[in-house]
mmCIF file of C-alpha atoms and ligand atoms in Angstrom:
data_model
loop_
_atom_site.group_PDB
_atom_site.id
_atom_site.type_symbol
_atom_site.label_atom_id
_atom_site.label_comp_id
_atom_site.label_asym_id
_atom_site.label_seq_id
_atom_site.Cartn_x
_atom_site.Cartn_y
_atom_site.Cartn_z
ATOM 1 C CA UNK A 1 -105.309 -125.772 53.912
ATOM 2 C CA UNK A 2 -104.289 -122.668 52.909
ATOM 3 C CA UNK A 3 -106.286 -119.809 50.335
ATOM 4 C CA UNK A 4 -104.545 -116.719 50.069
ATOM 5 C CA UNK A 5 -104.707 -113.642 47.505
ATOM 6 C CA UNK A 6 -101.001 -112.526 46.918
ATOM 7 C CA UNK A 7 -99.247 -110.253 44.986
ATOM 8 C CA UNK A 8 -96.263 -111.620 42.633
ATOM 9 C CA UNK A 9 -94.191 -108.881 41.991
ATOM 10 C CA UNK A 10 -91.131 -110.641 39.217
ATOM 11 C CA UNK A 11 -87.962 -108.698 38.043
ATOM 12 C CA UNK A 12 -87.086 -108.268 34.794
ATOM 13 C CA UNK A 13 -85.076 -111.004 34.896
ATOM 14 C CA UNK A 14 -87.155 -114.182 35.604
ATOM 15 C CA UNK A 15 -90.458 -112.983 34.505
ATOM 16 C CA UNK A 16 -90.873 -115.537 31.773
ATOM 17 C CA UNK A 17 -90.497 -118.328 34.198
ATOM 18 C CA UNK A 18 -93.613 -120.413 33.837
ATOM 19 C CA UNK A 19 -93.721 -120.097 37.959
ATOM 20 C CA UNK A 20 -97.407 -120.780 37.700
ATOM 21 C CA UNK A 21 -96.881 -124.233 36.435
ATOM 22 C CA UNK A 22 -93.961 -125.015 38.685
ATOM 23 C CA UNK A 23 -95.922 -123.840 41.388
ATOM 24 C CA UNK A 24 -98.551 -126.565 40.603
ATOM 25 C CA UNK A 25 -96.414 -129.300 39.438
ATOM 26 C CA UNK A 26 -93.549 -129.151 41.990
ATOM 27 C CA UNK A 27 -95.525 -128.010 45.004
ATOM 28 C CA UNK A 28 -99.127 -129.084 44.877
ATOM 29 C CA UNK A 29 -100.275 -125.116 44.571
ATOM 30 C CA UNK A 30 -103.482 -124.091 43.250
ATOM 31 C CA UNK A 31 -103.307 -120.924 41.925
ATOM 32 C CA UNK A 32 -105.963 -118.804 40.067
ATOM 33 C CA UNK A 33 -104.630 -115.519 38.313
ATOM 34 C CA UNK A 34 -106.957 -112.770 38.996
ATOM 35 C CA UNK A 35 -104.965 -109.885 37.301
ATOM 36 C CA UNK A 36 -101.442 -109.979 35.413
ATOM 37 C CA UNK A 37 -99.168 -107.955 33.736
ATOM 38 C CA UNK A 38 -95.867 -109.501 32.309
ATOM 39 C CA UNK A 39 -94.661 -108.974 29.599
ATOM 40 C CA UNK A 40 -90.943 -109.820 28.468
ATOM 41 C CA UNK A 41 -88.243 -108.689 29.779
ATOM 42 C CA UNK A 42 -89.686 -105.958 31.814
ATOM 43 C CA UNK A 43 -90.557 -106.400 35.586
ATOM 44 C CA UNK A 44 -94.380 -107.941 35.814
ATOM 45 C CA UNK A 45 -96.676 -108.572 38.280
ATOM 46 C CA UNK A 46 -99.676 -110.881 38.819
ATOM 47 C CA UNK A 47 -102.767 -110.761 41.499
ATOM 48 C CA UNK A 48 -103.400 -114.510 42.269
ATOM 49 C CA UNK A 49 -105.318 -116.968 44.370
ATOM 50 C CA UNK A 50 -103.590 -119.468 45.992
ATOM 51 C CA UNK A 51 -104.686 -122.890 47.464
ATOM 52 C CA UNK A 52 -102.341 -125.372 49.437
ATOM 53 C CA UNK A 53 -101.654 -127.733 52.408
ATOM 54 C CA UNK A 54 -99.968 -125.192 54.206
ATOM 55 C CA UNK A 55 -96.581 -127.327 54.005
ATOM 56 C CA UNK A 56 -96.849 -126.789 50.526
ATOM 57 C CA UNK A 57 -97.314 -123.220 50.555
ATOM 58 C CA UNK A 58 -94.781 -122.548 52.631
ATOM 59 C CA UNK A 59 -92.386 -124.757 50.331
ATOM 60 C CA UNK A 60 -93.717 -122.571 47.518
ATOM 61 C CA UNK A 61 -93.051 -118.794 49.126
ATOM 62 C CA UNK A 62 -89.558 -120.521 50.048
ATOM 63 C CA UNK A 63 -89.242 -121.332 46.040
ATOM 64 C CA UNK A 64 -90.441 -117.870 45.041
ATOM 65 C CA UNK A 65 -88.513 -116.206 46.950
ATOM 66 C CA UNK A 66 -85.336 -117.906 45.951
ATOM 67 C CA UNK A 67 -85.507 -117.174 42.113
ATOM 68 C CA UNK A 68 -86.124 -113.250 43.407
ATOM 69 C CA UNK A 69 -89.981 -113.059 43.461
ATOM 70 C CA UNK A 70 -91.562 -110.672 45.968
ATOM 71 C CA UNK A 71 -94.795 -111.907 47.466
ATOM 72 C CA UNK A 72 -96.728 -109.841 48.801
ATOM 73 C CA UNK A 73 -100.052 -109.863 51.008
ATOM 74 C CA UNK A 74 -103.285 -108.821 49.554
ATOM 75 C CA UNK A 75 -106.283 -106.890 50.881
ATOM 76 C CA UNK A 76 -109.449 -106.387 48.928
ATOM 77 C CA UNK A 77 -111.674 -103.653 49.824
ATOM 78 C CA UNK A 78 -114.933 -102.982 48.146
ATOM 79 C CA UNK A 79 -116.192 -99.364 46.562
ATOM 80 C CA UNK A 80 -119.877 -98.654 47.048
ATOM 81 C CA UNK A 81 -119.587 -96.111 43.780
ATOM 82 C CA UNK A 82 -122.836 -93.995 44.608
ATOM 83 C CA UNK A 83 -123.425 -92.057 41.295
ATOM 84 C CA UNK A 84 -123.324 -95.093 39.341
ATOM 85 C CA UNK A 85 -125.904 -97.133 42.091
ATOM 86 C CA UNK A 86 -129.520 -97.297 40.410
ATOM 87 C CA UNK A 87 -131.189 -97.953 43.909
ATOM 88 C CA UNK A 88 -132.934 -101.233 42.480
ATOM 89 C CA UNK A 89 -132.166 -102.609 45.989
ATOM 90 C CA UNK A 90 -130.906 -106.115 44.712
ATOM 91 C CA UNK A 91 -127.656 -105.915 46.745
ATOM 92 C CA UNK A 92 -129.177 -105.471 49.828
ATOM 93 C CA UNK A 93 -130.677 -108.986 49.267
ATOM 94 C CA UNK A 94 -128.049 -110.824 48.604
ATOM 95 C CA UNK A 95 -125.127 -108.835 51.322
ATOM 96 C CA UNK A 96 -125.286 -111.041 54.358
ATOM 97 C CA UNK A 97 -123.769 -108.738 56.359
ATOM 98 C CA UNK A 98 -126.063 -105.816 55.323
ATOM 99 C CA UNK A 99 -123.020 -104.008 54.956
ATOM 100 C CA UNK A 100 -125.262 -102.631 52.008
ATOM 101 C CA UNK A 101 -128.343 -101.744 53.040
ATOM 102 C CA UNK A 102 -131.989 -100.030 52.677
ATOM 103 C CA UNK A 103 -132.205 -96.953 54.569
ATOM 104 C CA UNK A 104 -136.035 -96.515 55.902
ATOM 105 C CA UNK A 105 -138.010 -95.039 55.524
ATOM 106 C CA UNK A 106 -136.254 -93.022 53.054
ATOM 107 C CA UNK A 107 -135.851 -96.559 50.933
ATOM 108 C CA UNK A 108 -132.242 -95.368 49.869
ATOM 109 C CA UNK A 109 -129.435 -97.987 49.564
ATOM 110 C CA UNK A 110 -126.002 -96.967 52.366
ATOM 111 C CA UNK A 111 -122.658 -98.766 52.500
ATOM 112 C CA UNK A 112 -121.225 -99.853 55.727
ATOM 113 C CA UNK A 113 -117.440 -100.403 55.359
ATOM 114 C CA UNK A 114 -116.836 -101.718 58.588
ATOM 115 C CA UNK A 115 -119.463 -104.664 57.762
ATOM 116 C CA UNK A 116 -117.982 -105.594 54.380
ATOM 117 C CA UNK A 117 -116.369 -109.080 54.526
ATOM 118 C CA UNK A 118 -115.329 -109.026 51.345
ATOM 119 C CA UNK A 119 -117.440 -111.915 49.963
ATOM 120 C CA UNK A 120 -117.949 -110.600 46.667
ATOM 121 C CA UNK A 121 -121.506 -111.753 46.355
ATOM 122 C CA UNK A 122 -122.745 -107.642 45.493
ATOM 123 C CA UNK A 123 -119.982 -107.707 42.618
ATOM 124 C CA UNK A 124 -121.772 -110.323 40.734
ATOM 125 C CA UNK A 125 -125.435 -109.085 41.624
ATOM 126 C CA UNK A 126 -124.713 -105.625 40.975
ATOM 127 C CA UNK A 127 -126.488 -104.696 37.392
ATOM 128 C CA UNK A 128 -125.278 -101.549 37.412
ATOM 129 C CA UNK A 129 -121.581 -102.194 38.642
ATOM 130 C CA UNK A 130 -121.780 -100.292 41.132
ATOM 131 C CA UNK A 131 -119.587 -101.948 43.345
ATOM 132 C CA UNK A 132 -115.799 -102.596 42.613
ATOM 133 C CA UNK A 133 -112.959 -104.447 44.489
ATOM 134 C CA UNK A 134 -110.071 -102.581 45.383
ATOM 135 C CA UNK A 135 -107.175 -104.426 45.914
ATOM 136 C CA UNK A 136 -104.029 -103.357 48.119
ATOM 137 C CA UNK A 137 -100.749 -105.044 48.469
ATOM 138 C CA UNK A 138 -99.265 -104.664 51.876
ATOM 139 C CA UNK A 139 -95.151 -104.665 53.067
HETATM 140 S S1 SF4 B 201 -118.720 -107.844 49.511
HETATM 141 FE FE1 SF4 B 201 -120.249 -109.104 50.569
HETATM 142 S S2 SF4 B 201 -120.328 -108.250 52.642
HETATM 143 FE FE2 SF4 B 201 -119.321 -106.713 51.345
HETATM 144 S S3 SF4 B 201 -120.962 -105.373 50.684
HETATM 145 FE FE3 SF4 B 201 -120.720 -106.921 49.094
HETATM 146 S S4 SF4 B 201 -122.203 -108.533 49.622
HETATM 147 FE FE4 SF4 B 201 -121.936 -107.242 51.431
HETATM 148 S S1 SF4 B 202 -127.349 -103.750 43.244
HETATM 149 FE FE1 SF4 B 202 -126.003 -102.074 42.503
HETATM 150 S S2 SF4 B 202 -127.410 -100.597 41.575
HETATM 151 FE FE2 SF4 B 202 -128.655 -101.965 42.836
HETATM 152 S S3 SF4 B 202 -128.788 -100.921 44.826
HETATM 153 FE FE3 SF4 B 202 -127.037 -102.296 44.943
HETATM 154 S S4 SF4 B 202 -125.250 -101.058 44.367
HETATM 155 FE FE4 SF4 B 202 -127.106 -99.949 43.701
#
């Protein structure tokens, strides 16, 4: 099984192709849109989710590709945004990496990059939104 965040990247062309649905109907692809911007007859993008056997993914891409869609790998970073963090702490709970953590014995909460794995878990506990995912396409 396959998940994979991708970047769709359609020319002006074939954006209003319902790919979504053919992906799901022809080739078995889950695919959850996380951020999209089409509109018609302009070139679009879309940030999506994608689940599959992997021989269905890979029959997918092949489709994609075909009908002149660029897909594109995804990385996700995450933003510790500092000014906006109210200290409450709550992250450092809930980050099982501590990745964010309390600094002692000054009781101040630091962001360790190189620990993040990305799990989102902080984005949701955050009250304060102080943490934001920054996503990157690659190639
Ligand atoms: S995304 Fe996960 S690992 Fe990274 S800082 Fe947030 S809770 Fe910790
Ligand atoms: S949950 Fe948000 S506001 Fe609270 S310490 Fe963590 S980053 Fe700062």
């Amino acid at each position: 099984m396959i998940k994979r965040k991708v970047v769709l990247r359609f020319p002006a062309s074939v954006v209003e192709h319902p790919f979504i649905s053919t992906l799901a109907k022809e080739y078995n692809i889950v695919a959850s849109i996380l951020k999209a911007n089409i509109n018609p007859r302009k070139e679009g993008n879309m940030v999506v989710e994608l689940t599959a056997e992997d021989i269905d993914y890979e029959k997918g891409m092949d489709f994609l590709q075909t009908r002149g869609v660029l897909v594109q790998p995804l990385e996700q970073q995450i933003i510790w945004l500092e000014d906006r963090c109210t200290q409450c702490g709550a992250c450092t709970v809930i980050c099982p990496t501590n990745a964010l953590w309390m600094k002692r014995p000054e009781m101040t909460v630091s962001f360790c990059s190189e620990k993040c794995v990305v799990c989102e878990r902080c984005l949701k506990g955050c009250p304060a939104r102080a943490v934001e995912a920054l996503y990157l396409s690659g190639e």
